[in-house]
XYZ file of C-alpha atoms in Angstrom:
462
model
C -14.269 10.611 -23.549
C -16.423 7.617 -24.973
C -14.467 4.545 -26.542
C -16.182 2.392 -29.191
C -16.252 -1.278 -28.568
C -12.409 -1.906 -30.413
C -10.756 0.939 -27.997
C -12.118 -0.798 -25.358
C -11.542 -4.298 -26.113
C -7.518 -2.497 -26.597
C -8.006 -0.292 -22.678
C -8.316 -3.739 -20.790
C -6.044 -5.718 -22.745
C -3.375 -3.227 -21.552
C -4.557 -3.367 -18.181
C -5.133 0.462 -18.319
C -8.533 2.227 -16.947
C -11.609 3.655 -18.578
C -12.123 6.768 -17.089
C -16.193 7.321 -16.501
C -18.686 9.112 -19.303
C -21.379 11.474 -18.905
C -23.014 13.299 -16.092
C -21.135 13.517 -12.678
C -23.126 11.623 -10.513
C -23.794 12.466 -6.821
C -21.691 10.856 -4.004
C -23.604 8.991 -2.747
C -24.982 6.986 -5.998
C -21.065 6.829 -7.134
C -19.724 5.594 -3.767
C -22.656 2.802 -3.735
C -22.160 2.126 -7.523
C -18.231 2.118 -7.392
C -17.035 -1.807 -6.818
C -14.137 -0.365 -4.055
C -17.115 0.028 -2.112
C -18.555 -3.463 -2.282
C -14.817 -4.759 -2.823
C -14.262 -3.188 1.027
C -17.394 -4.400 2.035
C -16.630 -7.954 0.976
C -13.210 -8.446 2.280
C -14.012 -6.950 5.364
C -16.698 -9.945 6.205
C -14.339 -12.185 5.296
C -11.955 -10.885 7.788
C -14.044 -10.907 10.370
C -15.827 -14.513 9.377
C -12.022 -15.880 9.832
C -11.148 -13.396 13.400
C -14.591 -15.378 14.650
C -12.928 -18.734 13.321
C -9.758 -18.182 14.716
C -11.289 -17.062 18.472
C -13.554 -19.965 18.564
C -10.910 -22.572 17.878
C -8.302 -20.832 20.439
C -10.839 -21.008 23.325
C -10.789 -24.491 22.999
C -9.394 -27.332 24.874
C -7.127 -29.419 22.914
C -6.748 -33.091 23.606
C -3.061 -34.558 23.526
C -1.677 -37.598 24.811
C -1.405 -37.318 28.192
C -4.075 -34.869 28.874
C -5.064 -31.298 27.175
C -3.737 -28.139 25.987
C -6.033 -24.929 28.076
C -7.914 -23.425 25.317
C -7.048 -19.308 25.289
C -9.667 -17.155 27.207
C -11.177 -13.320 26.051
C -9.080 -11.712 29.122
C -5.534 -12.975 27.717
C -6.762 -12.187 24.210
C -7.322 -8.206 25.035
C -4.444 -7.781 26.934
C -1.997 -9.710 24.257
C -3.865 -7.206 21.635
C -2.725 -4.287 23.550
C 0.677 -5.303 23.316
C 1.163 -6.621 20.286
C -0.376 -3.137 18.888
C 2.955 -0.673 19.342
C 4.608 -3.330 17.070
C 1.402 -3.039 14.615
C 1.314 0.740 14.237
C 5.250 0.975 13.724
C 5.261 -1.397 10.980
C 2.226 0.334 9.385
C 3.783 4.136 9.539
C 7.042 2.905 7.586
C 5.135 0.841 4.907
C 2.916 4.031 4.428
C 5.719 6.406 4.551
C 7.838 4.035 2.137
C 4.610 4.497 -0.398
C 5.203 7.837 -1.870
C 5.194 9.487 -5.489
C 1.245 7.549 -6.110
C 0.506 5.957 -3.011
C -2.144 3.261 -3.296
C -5.209 3.428 -2.477
C -6.285 3.508 1.367
C -8.175 0.493 0.019
C -5.635 -1.480 -0.876
C -4.096 -0.698 2.174
C -6.747 -2.278 3.997
C -6.960 -4.971 2.110
C -3.426 -5.817 2.357
C -3.015 -5.781 6.349
C -6.657 -7.466 7.041
C -5.737 -9.977 4.483
C -2.454 -11.214 6.434
C -3.993 -10.772 9.885
C -7.309 -12.805 8.885
C -7.181 -15.125 5.915
C -3.758 -15.735 6.275
C -3.330 -16.620 9.964
C -6.256 -18.528 9.477
C -5.584 -20.677 6.451
C -2.088 -21.400 7.930
C -3.792 -22.588 11.457
C -5.626 -25.203 9.150
C -2.984 -26.588 6.876
C 0.757 -26.460 9.564
C -1.882 -28.228 12.061
C -2.901 -30.345 9.435
C 0.580 -31.498 8.294
C 1.444 -31.367 11.468
C -0.334 -34.801 12.259
C 0.171 -36.305 9.051
C 3.962 -36.183 9.788
C 3.159 -37.665 12.658
C 5.251 -34.677 15.205
C 5.889 -35.784 18.740
C 6.341 -33.119 20.388
C 5.951 -30.389 23.379
C 1.892 -32.120 22.728
C 1.088 -29.566 20.010
C 1.736 -31.593 16.800
C 2.068 -27.962 15.115
C 4.351 -26.286 17.079
C 7.004 -29.699 16.151
C 10.678 -28.581 15.086
C 9.815 -30.614 11.562
C 6.556 -28.716 11.066
C 8.127 -24.846 11.414
C 11.023 -25.688 9.868
C 9.721 -27.987 6.239
C 6.251 -27.164 6.173
C 5.068 -23.299 7.906
C 8.318 -21.293 5.928
C 6.006 -21.956 2.292
C 2.661 -22.396 3.360
C 3.082 -18.761 5.264
C 4.713 -17.178 2.825
C 2.140 -18.225 -0.111
C -0.683 -17.272 2.205
C 0.604 -13.849 2.862
C 1.723 -13.372 -0.784
C -1.312 -14.361 -2.729
C -3.276 -11.249 -2.095
C -0.368 -8.931 -3.542
C -1.371 -11.476 -6.768
C -4.855 -11.097 -6.428
C -3.770 -7.106 -6.473
C -1.926 -7.324 -9.839
C -4.185 -9.397 -11.863
C -6.520 -6.532 -10.887
C -4.807 -3.343 -11.273
C -1.469 -4.419 -12.863
C -1.555 -0.343 -14.413
C -1.692 0.470 -10.387
C 0.789 -1.845 -9.117
C 4.014 0.034 -10.977
C 7.352 0.462 -8.083
C 9.217 -1.447 -5.898
C 8.356 1.121 -3.315
C 4.484 0.179 -3.906
C 5.113 -3.718 -4.070
C 7.045 -3.040 -0.351
C 4.157 -1.448 0.879
C 1.475 -4.112 0.260
C 3.684 -6.469 1.218
C 4.754 -5.700 4.395
C 1.507 -4.498 5.072
C 0.397 -8.345 4.892
C 3.821 -9.635 7.507
C 2.590 -7.268 9.293
C -1.058 -7.997 9.740
C 0.087 -11.615 9.884
C 2.910 -10.815 12.507
C 0.317 -9.189 14.695
C -2.137 -11.876 15.413
C 0.669 -14.738 15.954
C 1.669 -12.011 18.654
C -1.472 -12.308 19.869
C -1.713 -15.972 19.678
C 1.719 -16.822 21.507
C 1.847 -14.086 23.744
C -2.107 -15.530 24.802
C -0.716 -18.806 25.252
C 2.196 -17.688 28.022
C -0.511 -15.936 30.129
C -2.561 -18.856 30.364
C -0.016 -21.488 30.650
C 1.897 -18.898 33.326
C -1.502 -18.560 35.252
C -2.204 -22.540 34.725
C 1.491 -24.009 35.479
C 3.628 -23.420 39.092
C 6.412 -24.211 36.791
C 6.436 -21.190 35.264
C 8.022 -18.744 37.927
C 7.084 -15.011 37.404
C 4.206 -14.978 34.896
C 5.166 -11.400 34.260
C 8.588 -11.549 33.842
C 7.961 -14.833 31.123
C 5.546 -12.632 28.628
C 7.898 -9.357 29.775
C 10.379 -11.705 28.202
C 8.447 -13.291 24.887
C 6.954 -9.773 24.105
C 10.316 -8.047 23.790
C 11.699 -11.086 21.761
C 8.338 -11.223 19.080
C 7.812 -7.772 19.234
C 11.335 -6.007 19.183
C 13.883 -8.420 18.681
C 12.983 -10.499 15.884
C 9.787 -8.177 15.090
C 11.654 -7.833 11.403
C 10.848 -11.602 10.566
C 7.375 -11.543 8.678
C 7.542 -8.522 7.045
C 10.795 -8.982 5.725
C 10.130 -12.392 4.506
C 6.847 -11.104 2.444
C 8.296 -8.138 0.757
C 11.170 -10.761 -0.635
C 7.929 -12.203 -2.667
C 6.511 -8.829 -3.711
C 10.016 -7.404 -4.808
C 10.013 -10.671 -6.525
C 6.331 -10.205 -8.380
C 6.866 -6.610 -9.384
C 9.920 -7.052 -11.370
C 7.901 -9.521 -13.299
C 5.777 -6.868 -13.795
C 7.515 -4.214 -15.126
C 9.608 -6.587 -17.712
C 8.695 -7.326 -20.880
C 10.960 -11.210 -20.896
C 8.401 -13.719 -20.602
C 10.737 -15.736 -19.294
C 11.320 -12.923 -16.235
C 7.403 -12.878 -15.374
C 7.358 -16.127 -14.891
C 10.910 -16.339 -12.585
C 11.006 -13.937 -10.854
C 8.095 -14.107 -8.763
C 8.668 -17.495 -8.207
C 12.463 -17.032 -7.437
C 10.736 -14.205 -5.161
C 8.897 -16.801 -3.127
C 11.717 -18.775 -2.325
C 14.003 -16.211 -1.526
C 11.345 -15.523 1.157
C 9.980 -19.125 2.322
C 13.785 -19.998 2.330
C 14.937 -17.128 4.356
C 11.800 -18.096 6.876
C 12.782 -21.726 6.677
C 16.858 -20.823 7.835
C 14.906 -18.080 10.779
C 12.622 -20.796 12.032
C 15.631 -23.718 11.671
C 17.991 -20.920 13.952
C 14.243 -20.347 16.374
C 14.096 -24.600 16.962
C 17.554 -25.056 17.616
C 17.957 -22.475 20.057
C 20.050 -20.356 19.207
C 20.570 -17.130 20.912
C 17.806 -14.280 20.339
C 20.533 -11.834 20.227
C 22.480 -13.388 17.504
C 18.910 -13.628 15.499
C 18.496 -10.361 15.495
C 21.422 -9.009 15.191
C 21.441 -11.012 11.625
C 18.002 -9.793 10.982
C 18.454 -6.447 11.773
C 21.246 -6.554 8.891
C 19.679 -7.462 6.499
C 16.573 -5.119 7.694
C 19.067 -2.390 7.281
C 19.968 -3.311 3.551
C 16.362 -3.578 2.572
C 16.212 0.131 4.131
C 18.971 1.135 1.450
C 17.630 -0.520 -1.205
C 14.214 1.664 -1.012
C 16.021 4.616 -0.374
C 17.698 3.752 -4.112
C 14.804 2.696 -5.536
C 13.051 6.590 -3.995
C 15.976 8.428 -5.987
C 15.099 6.218 -8.663
C 11.942 6.613 -8.698
C 12.108 10.747 -8.448
C 14.978 10.339 -11.745
C 12.610 8.720 -13.440
C 9.914 11.213 -12.844
C 11.721 13.452 -14.044
C 13.088 11.905 -17.125
C 9.649 10.958 -18.592
C 8.425 14.422 -17.735
C 11.046 15.978 -19.441
C 9.761 14.101 -23.053
C 6.103 15.618 -22.417
C 7.934 19.179 -21.930
C 10.130 18.416 -25.155
C 7.063 17.851 -26.721
C 5.429 20.908 -25.758
C 2.455 19.485 -23.619
C 3.529 20.704 -20.199
C 5.207 23.445 -18.911
C 8.955 23.385 -17.984
C 7.381 23.713 -14.204
C 6.559 20.095 -14.063
C 10.082 18.851 -13.993
C 10.514 20.846 -10.456
C 7.220 20.397 -9.312
C 6.480 16.649 -9.503
C 10.010 15.733 -10.007
C 10.896 15.697 -6.148
C 9.057 14.685 -4.004
C 10.217 17.468 -1.096
C 8.128 19.757 -3.807
C 4.864 17.617 -4.047
C 4.923 17.405 -0.203
C 5.599 21.234 -0.275
C 3.303 22.059 -2.246
C 0.635 19.512 -0.247
C 0.952 21.249 2.589
C 0.525 24.872 1.208
C -2.713 23.965 -0.847
C -4.403 23.445 3.088
C -4.362 27.133 3.542
C -5.889 27.918 0.361
C -9.125 25.642 0.667
C -10.630 22.395 -0.058
C -10.979 22.744 -3.806
C -6.905 23.660 -4.244
C -6.022 21.150 -1.943
C -8.355 18.167 -3.725
C -6.917 19.288 -6.868
C -2.902 19.308 -5.807
C -3.382 15.488 -4.680
C -5.426 15.048 -8.172
C -2.569 16.999 -9.863
C 0.056 15.056 -8.662
C -1.684 11.462 -8.828
C -2.342 12.746 -12.266
C 1.709 13.054 -13.453
C 2.629 10.337 -11.492
C 0.177 8.081 -13.499
C 1.265 9.940 -16.543
C 4.813 9.379 -16.234
C 4.193 5.392 -15.256
C 2.441 5.083 -18.517
C 4.690 6.650 -20.349
C 7.369 4.584 -18.631
C 5.617 1.601 -19.678
C 5.543 2.576 -23.140
C 8.767 2.779 -23.576
C 9.275 -0.731 -22.194
C 6.859 -2.168 -24.594
C 4.316 -2.952 -22.358
C 1.553 -0.678 -23.655
C 1.041 -0.466 -27.092
C -1.039 1.874 -29.209
C -3.550 1.751 -26.821
C -1.940 3.710 -24.845
C -1.892 6.764 -26.588
C -6.118 8.077 -25.763
C -5.117 7.194 -21.739
C -2.659 9.780 -22.633
C -4.408 12.632 -24.368
C -6.834 11.708 -21.172
C -4.529 12.508 -18.105
C -3.327 15.234 -20.469
C -6.274 16.926 -20.229
C -7.349 16.342 -16.939
C -3.873 17.732 -15.874
C -5.061 20.746 -17.936
C -7.830 21.554 -16.156
C -6.420 21.191 -12.813
C -3.123 23.266 -13.265
C -4.891 26.519 -12.582
C -6.149 25.769 -9.305
C -3.703 23.270 -7.675
C -1.074 24.996 -6.033
C 2.390 23.656 -8.373
C 4.490 26.827 -7.403
C 8.130 24.981 -7.173
C 9.498 28.434 -5.385
C 8.272 27.078 -2.044
C 10.835 25.682 -0.290
C 9.807 26.642 3.517
C 6.739 25.485 5.514
C 3.935 27.500 6.043
C 1.137 27.329 8.519
C -2.189 26.615 6.899
C -4.242 29.898 8.566
C -7.302 29.374 9.723
C -10.446 30.150 7.435
C -12.408 33.320 8.051
C -15.939 32.845 6.721
C -15.868 36.170 6.024
C -12.956 37.577 4.259
C -14.108 34.050 2.401
C -17.277 35.575 1.441
C -16.261 38.694 -0.068
C -13.381 36.585 -2.257
C -16.256 34.878 -3.661
C -18.144 37.938 -4.590
C -15.267 39.328 -5.906
C -14.026 36.741 -8.104
C -17.521 36.445 -9.452
C -17.780 40.504 -10.234
C -14.281 40.246 -11.616
C -15.197 36.835 -14.506
C -15.492 38.411 -17.709
C -19.021 37.818 -19.075
C -19.360 34.012 -20.305
C -17.273 33.061 -17.425
C -17.521 32.203 -14.447
C -15.565 31.662 -10.940
C -12.140 29.646 -11.346
C -13.727 25.635 -11.002
C -17.146 26.965 -12.491
C -18.016 24.772 -15.572
C -18.171 27.343 -17.301
C -14.668 28.885 -15.961
C -11.662 28.286 -19.538
C -8.445 29.338 -18.183
C -6.307 29.929 -21.582
C -2.586 29.273 -20.640
C 0.034 29.783 -23.381
C 2.463 27.581 -21.309
C 0.494 24.477 -23.001
C 0.215 22.827 -26.222
C -2.714 21.033 -27.250
C -1.204 17.308 -27.225
C -1.346 16.238 -31.108
C -2.345 12.771 -32.621
């Protein structure tokens, strides 16, 4: 579907994507022409440069009043990374599970995680160290670890650097960032990446300090204590704070009020920085870590309850918006059950595995298409998208009509079935039978000559 210049401008003004036109290119050519390829490559190079700079900075000795602080070493960093990895893996699993109904691209997951682990930590090291030196902190030799810097500077700096990637993604893909579940997933990955790198630095400092100072006692006991504290008891810290800023951002994106669009991100950032400030104040004053852990995990459980309610609300939103299309005759009634419940969607994907790669990909694409259609309709009702959304709406309906005969959409499937191993002989026989059974002028399902006729569908009007 080709668009004229005016329609193209209207699409871009509303933040709506434009489907590529022309013949389908080879996958290698599409990969090289895709901007996501170069964004991923450029971001990975930036992340590697930040990690290299942090490594070179950390292994150097730091002169302070009365002596020097020994630098880290490769052995300590390697062991610290192994100790910090389980916490990161657990958070990645949690936040990827949160991103449901319309999961973000894996590239965006990588951008958020890598930004928090590399760019945010590197920039925070520079700014926090500079601020500590300007404030003339006198602590235990390292100006960046002073109490005033940790309470009054670090929360604002770290939350601003972690949330920057969310604002960049929102500016580039505001039509994709449409639910709180997506915002929480990206914000949590950024916070988890930051905590991962920070834990490596903390663990390495303990390893190096315990190996060079006799007064520390048992070095393994000291290392186990800080791993238990930062890796388990207070592991909620950075992910929870960044999620608060992400919720404020998504509230602004889904609101038609200009006042809310300005105040909601600011309120989310201030709430995240304020919670971070209270946490650092409690740690600086020597409060019992168990008390901090209880308070923090209560906040995390509250967030979990909120996410469960949002997931249920998202299912109701899908059903309500799909009901609109069913009432207009643009979608079959089976779409209400097949795409409004996450359980049925997972069942369809699981059972599509035993049907081959083509039905599996078609099922996955059809579910994403229906989610895009739901959120487009929701944006139209909220007043976020004007008449330019009708063209995008028709494109999504046409794509759903093409994918429906191939995808697995049976809402009656309620039990998991183990996928059958493919049999090449049976596959070849079915392929020959489908070719012989196809009417004249038509090819097998999925071929360019195949044109399904489904009486449940009615062509969209307008």
